[in-house]
Amino acid sequence: MRYDLDDLRLFSHIVAEGSITGGASRMHLSLPSASARVRSLEHHAGVALLVRGRRGVRPTPAGTALARHAREVLARAALLESSIASYSRPPTAPLTLLGGGSAMHRLVPQALISFLRAHPDVDVTVAESRTPQTVRKLADGEAELGIVLDDEARDCGLRLDPLGDDSLVVIGQPGGVLAGRTSVSYSEVAEHPLVGLDVDSSLRRWIEKHAGPHAPVPRYRTTVVDLGVLVSLAAAGVGLAVVPRRAIDPHRRLDVCELQDPWARRRHLLAWGVTDLAAATATAALAEHLHHAVHAEPAVRTG
């Protein structure tokens, strides 16, 4: 059986979104067209790939296998295109990738490792940037890609693709004040001694902006510039910490609680800038590696 790359890309988006409608939107297809493509895939495969329900779809075991291999095929296809395009692309023009501190902690490094190994002729400039600044730079053509937060980037006029969860959780020493808890409000968290990032960090600004004026004023025992150091301090019992879930090593012994506040549920989007044609193929390849890095991240459980 021959697989069409656009069909594989569509199926990957459907699985990521949990709905055919969401996958169709990411591919800029109508719902009937996307549904027809999925039915054609299932017909040629000779097996059901999706379980359809009232709240969306989920992959069957065969669909899970297809989605996994599809991501690998798409990444290799992007590598092929980028390798050929690199011969006509000026070697002195690196791609620019922007993102907040949360993305820079684990997601971006993992994507860069695989991308730079696969694309020895393409350089990447990486810089930490808060969502408003990232959107502006992308619109001005100063960067090719940016990882932004959903509620700060809506209606910005740029192409936005869902990237992954960036929800905030509370962490503390195993067996400490969070023991036996699965969720807690920020107001309660702020009544305990905390450790946090420095005042100029994007995460610290996000928390202070959304917690509101009525939240208790937290006592920070210390502030640091690195998320990894922050997690280590919390694990050692110095204080509680509010961090993105993706910043936590799932193998580390920690008590992890959901934050009950609605503002703690965040989503990362991949925003595309206005780039020249010479950089378009390499940009698409970097985007594929970012998506692949999201799916490769292990899950962290609360409680």
PDB file of N, CA, C and O in Angstrom, residues 240-280:
ATOM      1  N   LEU A 240       7.725  24.970  48.305  1.00  0.00           N
ATOM      2  CA  LEU A 240       6.916  24.529  47.172  1.00  0.00           C
ATOM      3  C   LEU A 240       7.281  25.357  45.942  1.00  0.00           C
ATOM      4  O   LEU A 240       7.805  26.468  46.062  1.00  0.00           O
ATOM      5  N   ALA A 241       6.993  24.829  44.764  1.00  0.00           N
ATOM      6  CA  ALA A 241       7.279  25.556  43.529  1.00  0.00           C
ATOM      7  C   ALA A 241       6.157  25.327  42.532  1.00  0.00           C
ATOM      8  O   ALA A 241       5.604  24.228  42.448  1.00  0.00           O
ATOM      9  N   VAL A 242       5.817  26.368  41.797  1.00  0.00           N
ATOM     10  CA  VAL A 242       4.855  26.273  40.698  1.00  0.00           C
ATOM     11  C   VAL A 242       5.665  26.217  39.408  1.00  0.00           C
ATOM     12  O   VAL A 242       6.407  27.153  39.088  1.00  0.00           O
ATOM     13  N   VAL A 243       5.516  25.109  38.687  1.00  0.00           N
ATOM     14  CA  VAL A 243       6.326  24.896  37.485  1.00  0.00           C
ATOM     15  C   VAL A 243       5.465  24.281  36.390  1.00  0.00           C
ATOM     16  O   VAL A 243       4.423  23.692  36.662  1.00  0.00           O
ATOM     17  N   PRO A 244       5.882  24.395  35.140  1.00  0.00           N
ATOM     18  CA  PRO A 244       5.197  23.658  34.077  1.00  0.00           C
ATOM     19  C   PRO A 244       5.387  22.163  34.285  1.00  0.00           C
ATOM     20  O   PRO A 244       6.458  21.711  34.695  1.00  0.00           O
ATOM     21  N   ARG A 245       4.361  21.400  33.997  1.00  0.00           N
ATOM     22  CA  ARG A 245       4.451  19.951  34.164  1.00  0.00           C
ATOM     23  C   ARG A 245       5.617  19.376  33.360  1.00  0.00           C
ATOM     24  O   ARG A 245       6.287  18.444  33.792  1.00  0.00           O
ATOM     25  N   ARG A 246       5.852  19.938  32.173  1.00  0.00           N
ATOM     26  CA  ARG A 246       6.889  19.383  31.312  1.00  0.00           C
ATOM     27  C   ARG A 246       8.294  19.610  31.867  1.00  0.00           C
ATOM     28  O   ARG A 246       9.256  19.019  31.392  1.00  0.00           O
ATOM     29  N   ALA A 247       8.438  20.449  32.889  1.00  0.00           N
ATOM     30  CA  ALA A 247       9.759  20.694  33.463  1.00  0.00           C
ATOM     31  C   ALA A 247      10.194  19.589  34.411  1.00  0.00           C
ATOM     32  O   ALA A 247      11.345  19.562  34.849  1.00  0.00           O
ATOM     33  N   ILE A 248       9.278  18.656  34.720  1.00  0.00           N
ATOM     34  CA  ILE A 248       9.550  17.645  35.742  1.00  0.00           C
ATOM     35  C   ILE A 248      10.051  16.363  35.095  1.00  0.00           C
ATOM     36  O   ILE A 248       9.449  15.855  34.146  1.00  0.00           O
ATOM     37  N   ASP A 249      11.118  15.826  35.634  1.00  0.00           N
ATOM     38  CA  ASP A 249      11.597  14.508  35.234  1.00  0.00           C
ATOM     39  C   ASP A 249      10.669  13.470  35.858  1.00  0.00           C
ATOM     40  O   ASP A 249      10.537  13.416  37.092  1.00  0.00           O
ATOM     41  N   PRO A 250       9.973  12.652  35.047  1.00  0.00           N
ATOM     42  CA  PRO A 250       9.017  11.695  35.609  1.00  0.00           C
ATOM     43  C   PRO A 250       9.641  10.654  36.523  1.00  0.00           C
ATOM     44  O   PRO A 250       8.937  10.003  37.292  1.00  0.00           O
ATOM     45  N   HIS A 251      10.952  10.505  36.462  1.00  0.00           N
ATOM     46  CA  HIS A 251      11.628   9.523  37.302  1.00  0.00           C
ATOM     47  C   HIS A 251      12.095  10.124  38.639  1.00  0.00           C
ATOM     48  O   HIS A 251      12.616   9.403  39.489  1.00  0.00           O
ATOM     49  N   ARG A 252      11.878  11.422  38.810  1.00  0.00           N
ATOM     50  CA  ARG A 252      12.323  12.078  40.041  1.00  0.00           C
ATOM     51  C   ARG A 252      11.264  11.935  41.123  1.00  0.00           C
ATOM     52  O   ARG A 252      10.068  12.040  40.850  1.00  0.00           O
ATOM     53  N   ARG A 253      11.700  11.721  42.352  1.00  0.00           N
ATOM     54  CA  ARG A 253      10.772  11.577  43.470  1.00  0.00           C
ATOM     55  C   ARG A 253      10.299  12.967  43.894  1.00  0.00           C
ATOM     56  O   ARG A 253      11.061  13.775  44.408  1.00  0.00           O
ATOM     57  N   LEU A 254       9.013  13.216  43.652  1.00  0.00           N
ATOM     58  CA  LEU A 254       8.389  14.491  43.961  1.00  0.00           C
ATOM     59  C   LEU A 254       6.915  14.258  44.260  1.00  0.00           C
ATOM     60  O   LEU A 254       6.306  13.319  43.747  1.00  0.00           O
ATOM     61  N   ASP A 255       6.337  15.114  45.082  1.00  0.00           N
ATOM     62  CA  ASP A 255       4.885  15.184  45.163  1.00  0.00           C
ATOM     63  C   ASP A 255       4.434  16.235  44.160  1.00  0.00           C
ATOM     64  O   ASP A 255       4.950  17.360  44.154  1.00  0.00           O
ATOM     65  N   VAL A 256       3.486  15.868  43.294  1.00  0.00           N
ATOM     66  CA  VAL A 256       3.016  16.749  42.230  1.00  0.00           C
ATOM     67  C   VAL A 256       1.506  16.905  42.349  1.00  0.00           C
ATOM     68  O   VAL A 256       0.779  15.910  42.419  1.00  0.00           O
ATOM     69  N   CYS A 257       1.020  18.138  42.384  1.00  0.00           N
ATOM     70  CA  CYS A 257      -0.411  18.432  42.488  1.00  0.00           C
ATOM     71  C   CYS A 257      -0.849  19.330  41.337  1.00  0.00           C
ATOM     72  O   CYS A 257      -0.129  20.245  40.944  1.00  0.00           O
ATOM     73  N   GLU A 258      -2.053  19.071  40.840  1.00  0.00           N
ATOM     74  CA  GLU A 258      -2.648  19.979  39.864  1.00  0.00           C
ATOM     75  C   GLU A 258      -2.966  21.310  40.535  1.00  0.00           C
ATOM     76  O   GLU A 258      -3.320  21.362  41.711  1.00  0.00           O
ATOM     77  N   LEU A 259      -2.837  22.390  39.794  1.00  0.00           N
ATOM     78  CA  LEU A 259      -3.339  23.689  40.240  1.00  0.00           C
ATOM     79  C   LEU A 259      -4.792  23.808  39.813  1.00  0.00           C
ATOM     80  O   LEU A 259      -5.106  23.621  38.636  1.00  0.00           O
ATOM     81  N   GLN A 260      -5.690  24.102  40.742  1.00  0.00           N
ATOM     82  CA  GLN A 260      -7.119  24.161  40.438  1.00  0.00           C
ATOM     83  C   GLN A 260      -7.494  25.387  39.623  1.00  0.00           C
ATOM     84  O   GLN A 260      -8.534  25.395  38.955  1.00  0.00           O
ATOM     85  N   ASP A 261      -6.680  26.430  39.651  1.00  0.00           N
ATOM     86  CA  ASP A 261      -7.031  27.692  38.996  1.00  0.00           C
ATOM     87  C   ASP A 261      -7.083  27.520  37.479  1.00  0.00           C
ATOM     88  O   ASP A 261      -6.173  26.925  36.884  1.00  0.00           O
ATOM     89  N   PRO A 262      -8.141  28.043  36.820  1.00  0.00           N
ATOM     90  CA  PRO A 262      -8.261  27.887  35.359  1.00  0.00           C
ATOM     91  C   PRO A 262      -7.052  28.409  34.598  1.00  0.00           C
ATOM     92  O   PRO A 262      -6.677  27.854  33.563  1.00  0.00           O
ATOM     93  N   TRP A 263      -6.420  29.473  35.094  1.00  0.00           N
ATOM     94  CA  TRP A 263      -5.285  30.054  34.354  1.00  0.00           C
ATOM     95  C   TRP A 263      -4.066  29.141  34.340  1.00  0.00           C
ATOM     96  O   TRP A 263      -3.113  29.376  33.583  1.00  0.00           O
ATOM     97  N   ALA A 264      -4.072  28.112  35.188  1.00  0.00           N
ATOM     98  CA  ALA A 264      -2.931  27.197  35.213  1.00  0.00           C
ATOM     99  C   ALA A 264      -2.936  26.225  34.039  1.00  0.00           C
ATOM    100  O   ALA A 264      -1.921  25.588  33.748  1.00  0.00           O
ATOM    101  N   ARG A 265      -4.086  26.102  33.361  1.00  0.00           N
ATOM    102  CA  ARG A 265      -4.167  25.195  32.211  1.00  0.00           C
ATOM    103  C   ARG A 265      -3.771  25.976  30.960  1.00  0.00           C
ATOM    104  O   ARG A 265      -4.541  26.794  30.444  1.00  0.00           O
ATOM    105  N   ARG A 266      -2.586  25.720  30.493  1.00  0.00           N
ATOM    106  CA  ARG A 266      -2.013  26.450  29.365  1.00  0.00           C
ATOM    107  C   ARG A 266      -1.706  25.484  28.222  1.00  0.00           C
ATOM    108  O   ARG A 266      -1.487  24.295  28.436  1.00  0.00           O
ATOM    109  N   ARG A 267      -1.681  26.035  27.009  1.00  0.00           N
ATOM    110  CA  ARG A 267      -1.316  25.255  25.829  1.00  0.00           C
ATOM    111  C   ARG A 267      -0.243  25.998  25.053  1.00  0.00           C
ATOM    112  O   ARG A 267      -0.286  27.216  24.913  1.00  0.00           O
ATOM    113  N   HIS A 268       0.721  25.259  24.575  1.00  0.00           N
ATOM    114  CA  HIS A 268       1.733  25.823  23.684  1.00  0.00           C
ATOM    115  C   HIS A 268       1.235  25.757  22.242  1.00  0.00           C
ATOM    116  O   HIS A 268       0.659  24.751  21.816  1.00  0.00           O
ATOM    117  N   LEU A 269       1.479  26.816  21.500  1.00  0.00           N
ATOM    118  CA  LEU A 269       1.223  26.855  20.072  1.00  0.00           C
ATOM    119  C   LEU A 269       2.549  27.111  19.352  1.00  0.00           C
ATOM    120  O   LEU A 269       3.443  27.774  19.895  1.00  0.00           O
ATOM    121  N   LEU A 270       2.640  26.582  18.157  1.00  0.00           N
ATOM    122  CA  LEU A 270       3.804  26.877  17.322  1.00  0.00           C
ATOM    123  C   LEU A 270       3.395  27.953  16.331  1.00  0.00           C
ATOM    124  O   LEU A 270       2.513  27.748  15.499  1.00  0.00           O
ATOM    125  N   ALA A 271       4.011  29.122  16.438  1.00  0.00           N
ATOM    126  CA  ALA A 271       3.690  30.267  15.582  1.00  0.00           C
ATOM    127  C   ALA A 271       4.738  30.389  14.484  1.00  0.00           C
ATOM    128  O   ALA A 271       5.938  30.242  14.724  1.00  0.00           O
ATOM    129  N   TRP A 272       4.244  30.667  13.272  1.00  0.00           N
ATOM    130  CA  TRP A 272       5.117  30.769  12.094  1.00  0.00           C
ATOM    131  C   TRP A 272       5.277  32.226  11.695  1.00  0.00           C
ATOM    132  O   TRP A 272       4.310  32.982  11.622  1.00  0.00           O
ATOM    133  N   GLY A 273       6.506  32.610  11.413  1.00  0.00           N
ATOM    134  CA  GLY A 273       6.765  33.959  10.948  1.00  0.00           C
ATOM    135  C   GLY A 273       6.671  34.064   9.441  1.00  0.00           C
ATOM    136  O   GLY A 273       6.369  33.090   8.741  1.00  0.00           O
ATOM    137  N   VAL A 274       6.913  35.252   8.936  1.00  0.00           N
ATOM    138  CA  VAL A 274       6.926  35.500   7.499  1.00  0.00           C
ATOM    139  C   VAL A 274       8.363  35.320   7.033  1.00  0.00           C
ATOM    140  O   VAL A 274       9.230  36.165   7.281  1.00  0.00           O
ATOM    141  N   THR A 275       8.642  34.191   6.387  1.00  0.00           N
ATOM    142  CA  THR A 275      10.018  33.867   6.014  1.00  0.00           C
ATOM    143  C   THR A 275      10.174  33.809   4.502  1.00  0.00           C
ATOM    144  O   THR A 275       9.202  33.644   3.761  1.00  0.00           O
ATOM    145  N   ASP A 276      11.426  33.909   4.049  1.00  0.00           N
ATOM    146  CA  ASP A 276      11.682  33.825   2.618  1.00  0.00           C
ATOM    147  C   ASP A 276      11.612  32.371   2.162  1.00  0.00           C
ATOM    148  O   ASP A 276      11.695  31.433   2.952  1.00  0.00           O
ATOM    149  N   LEU A 277      11.481  32.181   0.867  1.00  0.00           N
ATOM    150  CA  LEU A 277      11.304  30.841   0.311  1.00  0.00           C
ATOM    151  C   LEU A 277      12.513  29.957   0.581  1.00  0.00           C
ATOM    152  O   LEU A 277      12.387  28.745   0.760  1.00  0.00           O
ATOM    153  N   ALA A 278      13.701  30.547   0.609  1.00  0.00           N
ATOM    154  CA  ALA A 278      14.913  29.754   0.825  1.00  0.00           C
ATOM    155  C   ALA A 278      14.905  29.067   2.182  1.00  0.00           C
ATOM    156  O   ALA A 278      15.466  27.997   2.350  1.00  0.00           O
ATOM    157  N   ALA A 279      14.260  29.694   3.179  1.00  0.00           N
ATOM    158  CA  ALA A 279      14.247  29.139   4.531  1.00  0.00           C
ATOM    159  C   ALA A 279      13.001  28.306   4.810  1.00  0.00           C
ATOM    160  O   ALA A 279      12.918  27.669   5.856  1.00  0.00           O
ATOM    161  N   ALA A 280      12.040  28.289   3.900  1.00  0.00           N
ATOM    162  CA  ALA A 280      10.742  27.660   4.176  1.00  0.00           C
ATOM    163  C   ALA A 280      10.864  26.174   4.455  1.00  0.00           C
ATOM    164  O   ALA A 280      10.247  25.650   5.393  1.00  0.00           O
TER     165      ALA A 280
END
